[in-house]
């Protein structure tokens, strides 16, 4: 019976680690896109840009306007750096409710 408990805890820790990793990577990609857009604005304000830089910045602005919304998991919830904290709060709340029912 103890082996099942240990395997369950290991599975939960693996899932939590992957969730944190995915949230971090999504947040990093979103911040990289924002930084690239800010750099394009600076290039545009400098005024001495080549045709290639102008086309690249236009393409980046188009892609950035499409990617304004955060990454979502089938439209159910957003995947970002706050997701593990949200899941932890749901699990903690659910655990507290179950403990309250147990002690009544």
Coordinates of N, CA and C in Angstrom, one line a residue:
X1 N 0.8 -1.2 0.0 CA 0.0 0.0 0.0 C 0.9 1.3 0.0
X2 N 2.0 1.2 0.7 CA 2.9 2.4 0.7 C 3.5 2.7 -0.7
X3 N 3.7 1.7 -1.5 CA 4.2 1.9 -2.8 C 3.3 2.7 -3.7
X4 N 2.0 2.5 -3.5 CA 0.9 3.2 -4.2 C 1.0 4.7 -3.8
X5 N 1.1 4.9 -2.5 CA 1.2 6.3 -2.0 C 2.4 7.0 -2.6
X6 N 3.5 6.4 -2.5 CA 4.8 7.0 -3.1 C 4.6 7.2 -4.6
X7 N 4.1 6.3 -5.3 CA 3.9 6.5 -6.7 C 2.9 7.7 -7.0
X8 N 1.9 7.8 -6.2 CA 0.9 8.9 -6.4 C 1.6 10.2 -6.1
X9 N 2.4 10.3 -5.1 CA 3.1 11.5 -4.8 C 4.1 11.9 -5.9
X10 N 4.8 10.9 -6.4 CA 5.8 11.1 -7.5 C 5.0 11.6 -8.7
X11 N 3.9 11.0 -9.0 CA 3.1 11.4 -10.2 C 2.6 12.9 -10.0
X12 N 2.2 13.2 -8.8 CA 1.7 14.6 -8.6 C 2.9 15.6 -8.7
X13 N 4.0 15.3 -8.2 CA 5.2 16.2 -8.3 C 5.6 16.3 -9.7
X14 N 5.6 15.2 -10.5 CA 6.0 15.3 -11.9 C 5.0 16.2 -12.6
X15 N 3.7 16.1 -12.4 CA 2.7 16.9 -13.0 C 2.9 18.4 -12.6
X16 N 3.1 18.6 -11.4 CA 3.3 20.0 -10.9 C 4.6 20.6 -11.6
X17 N 5.6 19.9 -11.7 CA 6.9 20.3 -12.3 C 6.6 20.7 -13.8
X18 N 5.9 19.8 -14.5 CA 5.6 20.1 -15.9 C 4.7 21.3 -16.1
X19 N 3.8 21.4 -15.2 CA 2.9 22.6 -15.2 C 3.6 23.9 -15.0
X20 N 4.5 23.9 -14.1 CA 5.4 25.1 -13.8 C 6.3 25.4 -15.0
X21 N 6.8 24.3 -15.6 CA 7.7 24.5 -16.8 C 7.0 25.0 -18.0
X22 N 5.8 24.5 -18.2 CA 5.0 25.0 -19.4 C 4.6 26.4 -19.2
X23 N 4.1 26.8 -17.9 CA 3.8 28.1 -17.7 C 4.9 29.1 -17.8
X24 N 6.1 28.7 -17.4 CA 7.3 29.5 -17.5 C 7.6 29.8 -19.0
X25 N 7.6 28.7 -19.8 CA 7.9 28.8 -21.2 C 6.9 29.7 -22.0
X26 N 5.6 29.5 -21.6 CA 4.6 30.4 -22.3 C 4.8 31.8 -21.9
X27 N 5.1 32.1 -20.7 CA 5.4 33.5 -20.2 C 6.6 34.0 -20.9
X28 N 7.7 33.2 -21.0 CA 8.9 33.7 -21.7 C 8.7 34.0 -23.1
X29 N 7.9 33.2 -23.8 CA 7.6 33.5 -25.2 C 6.8 34.7 -25.4
X30 N 5.8 34.9 -24.5 CA 5.0 36.2 -24.5 C 5.9 37.4 -24.3
X31 N 6.8 37.3 -23.3 CA 7.6 38.5 -23.0 C 8.6 38.7 -24.1
X32 N 9.1 37.7 -24.8 CA 10.0 37.9 -25.9 C 9.3 38.6 -27.1
X33 N 8.0 38.2 -27.3 CA 7.3 38.9 -28.3 C 7.1 40.4 -28.0
X34 N 6.8 40.7 -26.7 CA 6.6 42.1 -26.3 C 7.9 42.8 -26.5
X35 N 9.0 42.2 -26.1 CA 10.3 42.9 -26.2 C 10.7 43.2 -27.7
X36 N 10.4 42.2 -28.6 CA 10.6 42.4 -30.0 C 9.7 43.5 -30.6
X37 N 8.5 43.6 -30.1 CA 7.6 44.7 -30.6 C 8.1 46.0 -30.1
X38 N 8.6 46.1 -28.9 CA 9.2 47.3 -28.4 C 10.4 47.7 -29.2
X39 N 11.2 46.8 -29.5 CA 12.4 47.1 -30.3 C 12.0 47.6 -31.7
X40 N 11.0 47.0 -32.3 CA 10.5 47.5 -33.6 C 10.0 48.9 -33.5
X41 N 9.4 49.3 -32.4 CA 8.9 50.7 -32.3 C 10.1 51.6 -32.2
X42 N 11.2 51.2 -31.5 CA 12.4 52.0 -31.4 C 13.0 52.1 -32.8
X43 N 13.1 51.0 -33.5 CA 13.7 51.1 -34.9 C 12.9 52.0 -35.7
X44 N 11.5 52.0 -35.6 CA 10.7 52.8 -36.4 C 10.9 54.3 -36.0
X45 N 11.1 54.6 -34.8 CA 11.3 56.0 -34.3 C 12.6 56.5 -34.7
X46 N 13.6 55.7 -34.9 CA 14.9 56.1 -35.3 C 14.9 56.7 -36.7
X47 N 14.0 56.1 -37.6 CA 13.8 56.6 -38.9 C 14.8 56.1 -40.0
X48 N 16.0 55.7 -39.6 CA 16.9 55.3 -40.6 C 16.9 53.7 -40.7
X49 N 15.8 53.2 -41.1 CA 15.7 51.7 -41.2 C 15.7 51.3 -42.7
X50 N 16.2 50.1 -42.9 CA 16.2 49.6 -44.3 C 14.9 49.0 -44.6
X51 N 14.7 48.7 -45.9 CA 13.4 48.1 -46.3 C 13.2 46.7 -45.6
X52 N 14.3 46.0 -45.4 CA 14.2 44.7 -44.8 C 13.7 44.8 -43.3
X53 N 14.3 45.8 -42.6 CA 13.9 46.0 -41.2 C 12.4 46.5 -41.1
X54 N 12.0 47.3 -42.1 CA 10.6 47.8 -42.1 C 9.7 46.7 -42.3
X55 N 10.0 45.8 -43.3 CA 9.1 44.6 -43.6 C 9.1 43.7 -42.4
X56 N 10.2 43.5 -41.7 CA 10.3 42.6 -40.6 C 9.5 43.1 -39.4
X57 N 9.5 44.4 -39.2 CA 8.8 45.0 -38.1 C 7.3 45.0 -38.4
X58 N 6.9 45.2 -39.7 CA 5.5 45.1 -40.0 C 5.0 43.6 -39.8
X59 N 5.8 42.7 -40.2 CA 5.4 41.3 -40.0 C 5.2 41.0 -38.5
X60 N 6.2 41.5 -37.7 CA 6.1 41.2 -36.3 C 4.9 41.9 -35.6
X61 N 4.6 43.1 -36.1 CA 3.4 43.8 -35.6 C 2.1 43.0 -35.9
X62 N 2.1 42.5 -37.2 CA 0.9 41.6 -37.5 C 0.8 40.4 -36.7
X63 N 1.9 39.7 -36.5 CA 1.9 38.5 -35.7 C 1.6 38.9 -34.2
X64 N 2.1 40.0 -33.7 CA 1.8 40.4 -32.4 C 0.4 40.8 -32.1
X65 N -0.3 41.3 -33.1 CA -1.7 41.7 -33.0 C -2.6 40.4 -33.0
X66 N -2.1 39.4 -33.7 CA -2.9 38.1 -33.6 C -2.6 37.4 -32.3
X67 N -1.5 37.6 -31.7 CA -1.1 36.8 -30.5 C -1.3 37.7 -29.2
X68 N -2.2 38.6 -29.3 CA -2.5 39.5 -28.1 C -3.1 38.6 -27.0
X69 N -3.9 37.7 -27.3 CA -4.5 36.9 -26.3 C -3.5 35.9 -25.7
X70 N -3.7 35.6 -24.5 CA -2.7 34.7 -23.9 C -3.0 33.3 -24.4
X71 N -2.0 32.4 -24.2 CA -2.1 31.0 -24.6 C -3.2 30.4 -23.7
X72 N -4.1 29.7 -24.3 CA -5.1 29.0 -23.5 C -5.2 27.5 -23.8
X73 N -5.7 26.8 -22.8 CA -5.8 25.3 -22.9 C -7.3 25.1 -23.3
X74 N -7.5 24.9 -24.6 CA -8.8 24.6 -25.2 C -9.8 25.7 -24.8
X75 N -9.4 26.9 -24.5 CA -10.3 28.0 -24.1 C -10.8 27.9 -22.7
X76 N -10.4 26.9 -21.9 CA -10.8 26.7 -20.6 C -10.1 27.6 -19.6
X77 N -8.8 27.8 -19.7 CA -8.1 28.6 -18.8 C -6.8 29.1 -19.5
X78 N -6.2 30.1 -19.1 CA -5.0 30.6 -19.7 C -3.8 30.0 -19.1
X79 N -2.8 29.7 -19.9 CA -1.5 29.1 -19.4 C -0.5 30.2 -19.3
X80 N -0.2 30.6 -18.1 CA 0.9 31.6 -17.9 C 1.6 31.2 -16.6
X81 N 2.4 32.2 -16.1 CA 3.2 31.9 -14.9 C 2.3 31.8 -13.6
X82 N 1.1 32.3 -13.6 CA 0.2 32.3 -12.5 C -0.6 31.0 -12.4
X83 N -0.6 30.2 -13.4 CA -1.4 29.0 -13.4 C -1.1 28.0 -12.2
X84 N 0.2 27.7 -11.9 CA 0.4 26.8 -10.8 C -0.1 27.4 -9.4
X85 N 0.0 28.7 -9.2 CA -0.6 29.3 -8.0 C -2.1 29.1 -8.0
X86 N -2.7 29.3 -9.1 CA -4.2 29.2 -9.2 C -4.6 27.7 -8.9
X87 N -3.9 26.8 -9.4 CA -4.2 25.4 -9.2 C -4.0 25.0 -7.7
X88 N -2.9 25.5 -7.2 CA -2.6 25.3 -5.7 C -3.7 25.9 -4.9
X89 N -4.2 27.1 -5.2 CA -5.2 27.6 -4.4 C -6.5 26.8 -4.5
X90 N -6.8 26.3 -5.6 CA -8.0 25.4 -5.8 C -7.9 24.2 -4.9
X91 N -6.7 23.5 -5.0 CA -6.4 22.3 -4.2 C -6.5 22.6 -2.8
X92 N -5.9 23.7 -2.3 CA -5.9 24.1 -0.9 C -7.4 24.3 -0.4
X93 N -8.1 25.0 -1.2 CA -9.5 25.3 -0.8 C -10.3 24.0 -0.8
X94 N -10.2 23.2 -1.7 CA -10.9 21.9 -1.7 C -10.5 21.0 -0.5
X95 N -9.2 21.0 -0.2 CA -8.7 20.3 1.0 C -9.3 20.8 2.3
X96 N -9.4 22.1 2.4 CA -10.0 22.7 3.6 C -11.4 22.4 3.7
X97 N -12.2 22.4 2.6 CA -13.6 22.0 2.6 C -13.8 20.6 3.0
X98 N -12.9 19.7 2.5 CA -13.0 18.3 2.9 C -12.7 18.1 4.3
X99 N -11.7 18.8 4.8 CA -11.3 18.7 6.3 C -12.5 19.2 7.2
X100 N -13.1 20.3 6.7 CA -14.3 20.8 7.5 C -15.4 19.7 7.5
X101 N -15.7 19.1 6.4 CA -16.7 18.0 6.5 C -16.3 16.9 7.3
X102 N -15.0 16.6 7.4 CA -14.5 15.5 8.2 C -14.6 15.7 9.7
X103 N -14.4 17.0 10.1 CA -14.5 17.3 11.5 C -15.8 17.7 12.0
X104 N -16.8 17.8 11.2 CA -18.2 18.2 11.6 C -18.9 17.0 12.3

